mmCIF file of C-alpha atoms in Angstrom:
data_model
loop_
_atom_site.group_PDB
_atom_site.id
_atom_site.type_symbol
_atom_site.label_atom_id
_atom_site.label_comp_id
_atom_site.label_asym_id
_atom_site.label_seq_id
_atom_site.Cartn_x
_atom_site.Cartn_y
_atom_site.Cartn_z
ATOM 1 C CA UNK A 1 -0.056 -0.139 -0.477
ATOM 2 C CA UNK A 2 1.728 3.079 -1.017
ATOM 3 C CA UNK A 3 1.466 6.716 0.608
ATOM 4 C CA UNK A 4 -0.465 8.693 -1.505
ATOM 5 C CA UNK A 5 0.453 12.554 -1.519
ATOM 6 C CA UNK A 6 3.032 14.956 0.817
ATOM 7 C CA UNK A 7 4.454 13.080 2.968
ATOM 8 C CA UNK A 8 4.879 16.123 5.737
ATOM 9 C CA UNK A 9 4.279 14.663 9.270
ATOM 10 C CA UNK A 10 0.337 14.972 9.779
ATOM 11 C CA UNK A 11 0.835 17.298 12.891
ATOM 12 C CA UNK A 12 2.328 20.542 9.974
ATOM 13 C CA UNK A 13 -0.615 18.926 7.774
ATOM 14 C CA UNK A 14 -3.509 18.950 10.086
ATOM 15 C CA UNK A 15 -1.894 22.097 11.537
ATOM 16 C CA UNK A 16 -4.444 25.743 12.698
ATOM 17 C CA UNK A 17 -4.852 26.515 9.570
ATOM 18 C CA UNK A 18 -3.282 23.231 7.666
ATOM 19 C CA UNK A 19 -1.754 23.151 4.389
ATOM 20 C CA UNK A 20 -1.356 20.043 2.182
ATOM 21 C CA UNK A 21 -3.146 16.773 1.291
ATOM 22 C CA UNK A 22 -5.133 18.726 -0.734
ATOM 23 C CA UNK A 23 -6.275 22.063 0.005
ATOM 24 C CA UNK A 24 -6.380 25.073 3.171
ATOM 25 C CA UNK A 25 -8.312 26.369 5.249
ATOM 26 C CA UNK A 26 -11.720 27.836 3.468
ATOM 27 C CA UNK A 27 -12.536 31.068 3.274
ATOM 28 C CA UNK A 28 -15.866 30.881 4.539
ATOM 29 C CA UNK A 29 -14.710 29.525 7.532
ATOM 30 C CA UNK A 30 -11.696 30.969 8.436
ATOM 31 C CA UNK A 31 -12.812 34.680 8.667
ATOM 32 C CA UNK A 32 -11.097 36.661 11.719
ATOM 33 C CA UNK A 33 -13.701 37.811 14.137
ATOM 34 C CA UNK A 34 -13.352 40.958 16.291
ATOM 35 C CA UNK A 35 -12.323 40.801 19.963
ATOM 36 C CA UNK A 36 -14.240 41.742 23.065
ATOM 37 C CA UNK A 37 -16.774 39.511 22.892
ATOM 38 C CA UNK A 38 -18.981 39.256 26.050
ATOM 39 C CA UNK A 39 -18.041 37.304 28.930
ATOM 40 C CA UNK A 40 -20.127 33.920 29.583
ATOM 41 C CA UNK A 41 -20.135 32.880 32.730
ATOM 42 C CA UNK A 42 -19.541 29.065 32.278
ATOM 43 C CA UNK A 43 -22.233 26.088 33.575
ATOM 44 C CA UNK A 44 -19.185 23.519 34.351
ATOM 45 C CA UNK A 45 -16.601 23.535 36.605
ATOM 46 C CA UNK A 46 -13.722 21.269 35.834
ATOM 47 C CA UNK A 47 -10.874 19.726 38.355
ATOM 48 C CA UNK A 48 -7.592 18.447 36.934
ATOM 49 C CA UNK A 49 -7.444 14.287 38.430
ATOM 50 C CA UNK A 50 -4.522 13.074 37.236
ATOM 51 C CA UNK A 51 -1.985 13.334 34.419
ATOM 52 C CA UNK A 52 -0.612 10.014 32.299
ATOM 53 C CA UNK A 53 2.183 10.145 30.818
ATOM 54 C CA UNK A 54 5.603 11.834 29.472
ATOM 55 C CA UNK A 55 7.848 12.694 26.598
ATOM 56 C CA UNK A 56 9.403 9.348 25.816
ATOM 57 C CA UNK A 57 9.619 5.880 24.021
ATOM 58 C CA UNK A 58 9.373 3.514 27.196
ATOM 59 C CA UNK A 59 6.083 2.004 28.824
ATOM 60 C CA UNK A 60 3.099 4.857 29.653
ATOM 61 C CA UNK A 61 5.623 7.662 28.193
ATOM 62 C CA UNK A 62 4.166 9.512 24.441
ATOM 63 C CA UNK A 63 5.727 10.723 22.008
ATOM 64 C CA UNK A 64 2.679 12.945 20.024
ATOM 65 C CA UNK A 65 -0.482 11.227 21.605
ATOM 66 C CA UNK A 66 -3.148 11.881 19.147
ATOM 67 C CA UNK A 67 -6.019 10.319 19.832
ATOM 68 C CA UNK A 68 -8.186 8.407 22.806
ATOM 69 C CA UNK A 69 -10.620 5.929 23.125
ATOM 70 C CA UNK A 70 -12.332 4.440 26.503
ATOM 71 C CA UNK A 71 -14.013 1.442 26.214
ATOM 72 C CA UNK A 72 -16.532 -0.474 28.332
ATOM 73 C CA UNK A 73 -14.730 -1.205 31.494
ATOM 74 C CA UNK A 74 -13.441 2.112 31.573
ATOM 75 C CA UNK A 75 -10.057 1.476 29.840
ATOM 76 C CA UNK A 76 -8.059 3.991 28.230
ATOM 77 C CA UNK A 77 -6.621 3.742 24.685
ATOM 78 C CA UNK A 78 -3.916 6.152 23.595
ATOM 79 C CA UNK A 79 -2.886 5.785 19.866
ATOM 80 C CA UNK A 80 1.043 7.079 20.051
ATOM 81 C CA UNK A 81 0.956 8.628 17.412
ATOM 82 C CA UNK A 82 5.636 9.420 17.142
ATOM 83 C CA UNK A 83 5.598 6.395 18.523
ATOM 84 C CA UNK A 84 3.547 4.230 15.890
ATOM 85 C CA UNK A 85 1.844 2.029 18.878
ATOM 86 C CA UNK A 86 -1.240 2.090 20.779
ATOM 87 C CA UNK A 87 -0.716 2.306 24.857
ATOM 88 C CA UNK A 88 -3.418 1.346 27.047
ATOM 89 C CA UNK A 89 -4.134 2.187 31.016
ATOM 90 C CA UNK A 90 -6.815 0.439 33.472
ATOM 91 C CA UNK A 91 -9.614 3.800 35.210
ATOM 92 C CA UNK A 92 -6.446 4.421 37.284
ATOM 93 C CA UNK A 93 -3.488 5.466 35.040
ATOM 94 C CA UNK A 94 -1.719 2.550 35.336
ATOM 95 C CA UNK A 95 -0.157 1.253 32.382
ATOM 96 C CA UNK A 96 -1.154 -2.448 31.163
ATOM 97 C CA UNK A 97 -0.144 -3.482 27.770
ATOM 98 C CA UNK A 98 0.684 -2.068 24.294
ATOM 99 C CA UNK A 99 0.533 -2.851 20.677
ATOM 100 C CA UNK A 100 1.784 -2.302 17.212
ATOM 101 C CA UNK A 101 5.318 -1.354 16.131
ATOM 102 C CA UNK A 102 6.151 0.933 12.814
ATOM 103 C CA UNK A 103 5.834 -0.429 9.572
ATOM 104 C CA UNK A 104 2.873 -1.442 7.193
ATOM 105 C CA UNK A 105 1.808 -5.071 7.807
ATOM 106 C CA UNK A 106 -0.466 -6.535 9.856
ATOM 107 C CA UNK A 107 -0.912 -5.032 13.458
ATOM 108 C CA UNK A 108 1.914 -2.500 12.624
ATOM 109 C CA UNK A 109 0.909 1.245 12.246
ATOM 110 C CA UNK A 110 2.779 4.012 10.282
ATOM 111 C CA UNK A 111 1.195 7.491 12.010
ATOM 112 C CA UNK A 112 -1.905 6.140 13.556
ATOM 113 C CA UNK A 113 -4.759 8.690 14.511
ATOM 114 C CA UNK A 114 -7.679 8.096 15.521
ATOM 115 C CA UNK A 115 -9.600 5.426 17.893
ATOM 116 C CA UNK A 116 -12.680 4.059 18.794
ATOM 117 C CA UNK A 117 -13.571 1.805 21.610
ATOM 118 C CA UNK A 118 -17.660 2.158 21.008
ATOM 119 C CA UNK A 119 -19.940 -0.788 21.182
ATOM 120 C CA UNK A 120 -18.605 -4.426 21.820
ATOM 121 C CA UNK A 121 -15.170 -5.304 22.001
ATOM 122 C CA UNK A 122 -13.084 -3.862 19.823
ATOM 123 C CA UNK A 123 -11.070 -1.092 18.923
ATOM 124 C CA UNK A 124 -10.892 0.769 15.482
ATOM 125 C CA UNK A 125 -7.992 2.555 15.052
ATOM 126 C CA UNK A 126 -6.834 4.906 12.280
ATOM 127 C CA UNK A 127 -3.279 4.296 10.457
ATOM 128 C CA UNK A 128 -3.503 6.960 8.352
ATOM 129 C CA UNK A 129 -0.017 6.685 6.299
ATOM 130 C CA UNK A 130 -1.269 3.293 5.464
ATOM 131 C CA UNK A 131 -4.106 4.781 4.313
ATOM 132 C CA UNK A 132 -6.131 2.154 5.986
ATOM 133 C CA UNK A 133 -8.489 0.929 9.214
ATOM 134 C CA UNK A 134 -7.111 -1.528 11.551
ATOM 135 C CA UNK A 135 -9.484 -3.797 14.516
ATOM 136 C CA UNK A 136 -7.907 -5.623 17.557
ATOM 137 C CA UNK A 137 -9.998 -6.923 20.476
ATOM 138 C CA UNK A 138 -9.426 -5.482 23.720
ATOM 139 C CA UNK A 139 -6.404 -7.227 24.108
ATOM 140 C CA UNK A 140 -4.640 -5.772 21.659
ATOM 141 C CA UNK A 141 -4.765 -8.905 18.826
ATOM 142 C CA UNK A 142 -5.412 -8.135 15.292
ATOM 143 C CA UNK A 143 -8.251 -8.686 13.793
ATOM 144 C CA UNK A 144 -9.138 -7.005 10.321
ATOM 145 C CA UNK A 145 -8.114 -4.100 8.594
ATOM 146 C CA UNK A 146 -10.057 -2.349 5.871
ATOM 147 C CA UNK A 147 -9.834 -4.039 1.890
ATOM 148 C CA UNK A 148 -6.552 -2.577 0.532
ATOM 149 C CA UNK A 149 -7.237 -0.917 -2.902
ATOM 150 C CA UNK A 150 -10.654 -2.126 -2.446
ATOM 151 C CA UNK A 151 -12.312 1.895 -2.377
ATOM 152 C CA UNK A 152 -9.907 4.553 -3.282
ATOM 153 C CA UNK A 153 -12.413 6.675 -0.925
ATOM 154 C CA UNK A 154 -10.877 5.973 2.267
ATOM 155 C CA UNK A 155 -8.193 8.537 1.586
ATOM 156 C CA UNK A 156 -6.105 9.473 4.943
ATOM 157 C CA UNK A 157 -8.064 8.503 7.495
ATOM 158 C CA UNK A 158 -7.642 10.602 10.313
ATOM 159 C CA UNK A 159 -10.872 9.965 12.850
ATOM 160 C CA UNK A 160 -13.565 6.884 13.700
ATOM 161 C CA UNK A 161 -16.374 6.347 15.190
ATOM 162 C CA UNK A 162 -18.959 3.504 15.232
ATOM 163 C CA UNK A 163 -22.406 4.060 14.802
ATOM 164 C CA UNK A 164 -25.472 1.253 16.667
ATOM 165 C CA UNK A 165 -25.442 -0.426 13.939
ATOM 166 C CA UNK A 166 -21.365 -1.352 14.054
ATOM 167 C CA UNK A 167 -20.611 0.263 10.544
ATOM 168 C CA UNK A 168 -17.620 2.579 10.609
ATOM 169 C CA UNK A 169 -17.683 6.484 10.007
ATOM 170 C CA UNK A 170 -14.025 7.854 9.111
ATOM 171 C CA UNK A 171 -12.879 10.875 8.547
ATOM 172 C CA UNK A 172 -11.092 11.670 5.212
ATOM 173 C CA UNK A 173 -8.868 14.849 5.366
ATOM 174 C CA UNK A 174 -7.066 14.310 2.223
ATOM 175 C CA UNK A 175 -10.806 14.327 0.054
ATOM 176 C CA UNK A 176 -12.820 16.616 2.940
ATOM 177 C CA UNK A 177 -15.349 13.994 3.216
ATOM 178 C CA UNK A 178 -16.496 11.362 5.832
ATOM 179 C CA UNK A 179 -16.424 7.919 4.581
ATOM 180 C CA UNK A 180 -18.870 5.280 5.890
ATOM 181 C CA UNK A 181 -17.458 1.724 5.943
ATOM 182 C CA UNK A 182 -19.961 -1.441 6.050
ATOM 183 C CA UNK A 183 -19.402 -4.443 8.472
ATOM 184 C CA UNK A 184 -18.406 -5.862 5.674
ATOM 185 C CA UNK A 185 -15.672 -3.654 5.077
ATOM 186 C CA UNK A 186 -16.562 -2.603 2.061
ATOM 187 C CA UNK A 187 -16.949 1.118 1.695
ATOM 188 C CA UNK A 188 -21.327 2.381 1.199
ATOM 189 C CA UNK A 189 -21.046 5.992 0.561
ATOM 190 C CA UNK A 190 -19.525 9.338 1.438
ATOM 191 C CA UNK A 191 -20.690 12.504 2.432
ATOM 192 C CA UNK A 192 -18.770 15.790 2.145
ATOM 193 C CA UNK A 193 -16.353 17.248 0.175
ATOM 194 C CA UNK A 194 -14.486 20.579 0.437
ATOM 195 C CA UNK A 195 -15.814 23.790 1.025
ATOM 196 C CA UNK A 196 -17.086 25.816 3.450
ATOM 197 C CA UNK A 197 -20.526 26.048 2.897
ATOM 198 C CA UNK A 198 -23.715 23.668 4.613
ATOM 199 C CA UNK A 199 -22.070 19.435 4.404
ATOM 200 C CA UNK A 200 -19.200 21.044 3.360
ATOM 201 C CA UNK A 201 -16.192 19.882 5.077
ATOM 202 C CA UNK A 202 -12.418 21.160 5.037
ATOM 203 C CA UNK A 203 -9.929 19.170 6.741
ATOM 204 C CA UNK A 204 -12.729 16.888 9.130
ATOM 205 C CA UNK A 205 -10.360 14.942 11.875
ATOM 206 C CA UNK A 206 -12.867 14.197 15.050
ATOM 207 C CA UNK A 207 -15.581 12.261 14.591
ATOM 208 C CA UNK A 208 -18.252 11.277 17.285
ATOM 209 C CA UNK A 209 -21.741 9.657 17.901
ATOM 210 C CA UNK A 210 -24.454 11.041 20.225
ATOM 211 C CA UNK A 211 -26.929 9.140 21.531
ATOM 212 C CA UNK A 212 -29.299 9.414 19.042
ATOM 213 C CA UNK A 213 -26.917 8.668 16.453
ATOM 214 C CA UNK A 214 -25.713 12.466 15.336
ATOM 215 C CA UNK A 215 -22.875 12.269 14.059
ATOM 216 C CA UNK A 216 -20.708 15.275 15.771
ATOM 217 C CA UNK A 217 -17.659 16.366 13.531
ATOM 218 C CA UNK A 218 -14.606 18.619 13.866
ATOM 219 C CA UNK A 219 -14.389 20.551 10.713
ATOM 220 C CA UNK A 220 -10.823 21.563 11.510
ATOM 221 C CA UNK A 221 -10.245 23.536 8.679
ATOM 222 C CA UNK A 222 -12.897 25.602 8.418
ATOM 223 C CA UNK A 223 -13.197 26.400 12.270
ATOM 224 C CA UNK A 224 -16.609 25.227 13.369
ATOM 225 C CA UNK A 225 -18.546 21.815 14.344
ATOM 226 C CA UNK A 226 -21.234 20.353 12.165
ATOM 227 C CA UNK A 227 -23.364 18.000 12.529
ATOM 228 C CA UNK A 228 -25.198 15.214 10.269
ATOM 229 C CA UNK A 229 -27.270 12.541 10.259
ATOM 230 C CA UNK A 230 -26.775 8.658 9.865
ATOM 231 C CA UNK A 231 -26.813 9.190 5.584
ATOM 232 C CA UNK A 232 -24.855 12.130 5.480
ATOM 233 C CA UNK A 233 -27.531 15.179 5.526
ATOM 234 C CA UNK A 234 -26.934 17.716 7.822
ATOM 235 C CA UNK A 235 -28.577 19.165 10.722
ATOM 236 C CA UNK A 236 -26.894 21.712 12.557
ATOM 237 C CA UNK A 237 -23.050 23.666 12.283
ATOM 238 C CA UNK A 238 -21.570 26.264 14.415
ATOM 239 C CA UNK A 239 -18.399 28.345 15.248
ATOM 240 C CA UNK A 240 -16.047 30.215 13.716
ATOM 241 C CA UNK A 241 -12.403 31.207 13.662
ATOM 242 C CA UNK A 242 -11.349 33.565 16.859
ATOM 243 C CA UNK A 243 -10.630 32.663 20.602
ATOM 244 C CA UNK A 244 -13.441 33.707 22.163
ATOM 245 C CA UNK A 245 -16.010 31.654 23.235
ATOM 246 C CA UNK A 246 -18.003 29.051 20.761
ATOM 247 C CA UNK A 247 -14.797 30.300 18.429
ATOM 248 C CA UNK A 248 -12.346 27.818 16.872
ATOM 249 C CA UNK A 249 -8.791 27.665 15.549
ATOM 250 C CA UNK A 250 -8.162 24.469 14.078
ATOM 251 C CA UNK A 251 -10.588 22.030 16.276
ATOM 252 C CA UNK A 252 -9.625 18.305 15.879
ATOM 253 C CA UNK A 253 -10.818 16.136 18.952
ATOM 254 C CA UNK A 254 -14.552 16.042 19.598
ATOM 255 C CA UNK A 255 -16.965 13.905 22.120
ATOM 256 C CA UNK A 256 -20.063 13.812 23.066
ATOM 257 C CA UNK A 257 -21.266 12.303 26.713
ATOM 258 C CA UNK A 258 -24.476 10.802 27.653
ATOM 259 C CA UNK A 259 -25.951 14.080 28.576
ATOM 260 C CA UNK A 260 -25.671 15.229 25.171
ATOM 261 C CA UNK A 261 -22.879 17.674 26.160
ATOM 262 C CA UNK A 262 -20.322 17.983 23.626
ATOM 263 C CA UNK A 263 -16.697 18.451 24.098
ATOM 264 C CA UNK A 264 -14.553 19.874 21.454
ATOM 265 C CA UNK A 265 -10.815 20.146 21.576
ATOM 266 C CA UNK A 266 -9.289 23.471 20.508
ATOM 267 C CA UNK A 267 -6.303 22.435 18.956
ATOM 268 C CA UNK A 268 -4.921 25.993 18.013
ATOM 269 C CA UNK A 269 -6.658 27.650 21.004
ATOM 270 C CA UNK A 270 -5.077 25.572 23.235
ATOM 271 C CA UNK A 271 -8.200 24.160 25.511
ATOM 272 C CA UNK A 272 -11.338 22.153 25.788
ATOM 273 C CA UNK A 273 -14.826 23.743 25.194
ATOM 274 C CA UNK A 274 -18.186 22.132 26.150
ATOM 275 C CA UNK A 275 -21.292 22.990 24.349
ATOM 276 C CA UNK A 276 -25.180 21.810 24.521
ATOM 277 C CA UNK A 277 -26.169 19.568 21.345
ATOM 278 C CA UNK A 278 -27.155 22.401 19.984
ATOM 279 C CA UNK A 279 -24.128 24.249 19.768
ATOM 280 C CA UNK A 280 -24.858 26.303 22.918
ATOM 281 C CA UNK A 281 -21.377 27.078 25.011
ATOM 282 C CA UNK A 282 -20.727 25.770 28.610
ATOM 283 C CA UNK A 283 -17.615 26.173 29.733
ATOM 284 C CA UNK A 284 -13.859 26.283 28.640
ATOM 285 C CA UNK A 285 -10.949 24.198 30.558
ATOM 286 C CA UNK A 286 -8.664 25.919 31.239
ATOM 287 C CA UNK A 287 -10.139 29.063 32.277
ATOM 288 C CA UNK A 288 -9.251 31.702 30.549
ATOM 289 C CA UNK A 289 -5.585 33.147 31.513
ATOM 290 C CA UNK A 290 -4.554 30.849 33.328
ATOM 291 C CA UNK A 291 -1.919 29.889 30.632
ATOM 292 C CA UNK A 292 0.237 27.122 29.537
ATOM 293 C CA UNK A 293 -2.104 23.992 31.443
ATOM 294 C CA UNK A 294 -2.575 22.500 27.920
ATOM 295 C CA UNK A 295 -0.724 22.586 24.919
ATOM 296 C CA UNK A 296 -2.160 21.504 21.346
ATOM 297 C CA UNK A 297 -4.897 19.029 22.555
ATOM 298 C CA UNK A 298 -5.772 16.964 20.045
ATOM 299 C CA UNK A 299 -8.554 14.447 21.166
ATOM 300 C CA UNK A 300 -11.515 13.905 24.310
ATOM 301 C CA UNK A 301 -12.427 11.416 25.429
ATOM 302 C CA UNK A 302 -16.024 10.954 28.095
ATOM 303 C CA UNK A 303 -17.461 8.612 30.686
ATOM 304 C CA UNK A 304 -19.581 9.216 33.485
ATOM 305 C CA UNK A 305 -17.720 12.886 35.133
ATOM 306 C CA UNK A 306 -14.497 11.907 33.956
ATOM 307 C CA UNK A 307 -13.090 13.506 30.974
ATOM 308 C CA UNK A 308 -9.597 12.319 29.310
ATOM 309 C CA UNK A 309 -7.402 14.702 26.972
ATOM 310 C CA UNK A 310 -4.902 13.845 24.845
ATOM 311 C CA UNK A 311 -2.561 16.862 25.790
ATOM 312 C CA UNK A 312 0.009 16.540 22.677
ATOM 313 C CA UNK A 313 2.149 19.247 23.169
ATOM 314 C CA UNK A 314 2.852 18.183 26.659
ATOM 315 C CA UNK A 315 3.085 14.063 25.416
ATOM 316 C CA UNK A 316 0.610 13.399 28.305
ATOM 317 C CA UNK A 317 -2.965 12.389 28.850
ATOM 318 C CA UNK A 318 -4.596 14.821 31.395
ATOM 319 C CA UNK A 319 -7.993 13.684 33.237
ATOM 320 C CA UNK A 320 -10.603 15.998 34.751
ATOM 321 C CA UNK A 321 -13.571 15.635 36.154
ATOM 322 C CA UNK A 322 -16.480 17.738 35.529
ATOM 323 C CA UNK A 323 -19.459 18.816 37.730
ATOM 324 C CA UNK A 324 -22.066 21.072 36.689
ATOM 325 C CA UNK A 325 -22.817 24.698 38.714
ATOM 326 C CA UNK A 326 -25.729 25.104 40.468
ATOM 327 C CA UNK A 327 -27.008 29.234 40.693
#
């Protein structure tokens, strides 16, 4: 399987105003907005519980952790992109095991980026530079991979989410689309396409389903969130380029909790923002002007009141606890 197109490292290719892989920031989604937006009182409060990992290549160490996923037990799967592996931790943040090495054979990776462990007992990982996804059991044993050359619409995969019917929805940053993969491993259809209009995408990265089976997409190059139904029909969108509440700078990761709250890794602004299902702003972490607590967060995952952030610039995962503020 060859590597199509630009071989620039993926973190550069999916930067704040991304270049490479067929397009930069679409003009419609990248306009700047005036400063001095009114302050919004947060509805949620975050507390940092622990920091997991540090820079390196040993067990429990990371080199640009990109994707994170939680299984039904609360075990944490961290896609350690720079080390071409996935590391697994128990609910208390203790290292358990790892799987994957550099390469293109089954069970090997070249710059893996995204993962999902939703529904059932397997983990799907996007293997970006090998232009495929792979699935593993919860112990890291290889199960299957996307069909080599079966459909070019897979492009360069980034984020991945599994619908309740078992189909995989994979973001393709090369073609600015979402690819839907059936239970037989074949691509059923795709949707999106480059642009800044309704339903169009620009370097889509993180994807996540709500309990209602609506697909939330971090539309990175357009600095916004879009929502689609299972057939790819656009339902909603919010956000614009900026640093105020509800504004983004190259958001990458996204997650939806059981209450329908949407957590967005606002990568270029070094923060996590939280919204209700309609895009109403709820909270931000870290609070404004606290400085330096996150650096280029690339993904977020939620289970109950526990929020895990891939703090990519600091080569670690941060666990937070979220609480409602009652007034």
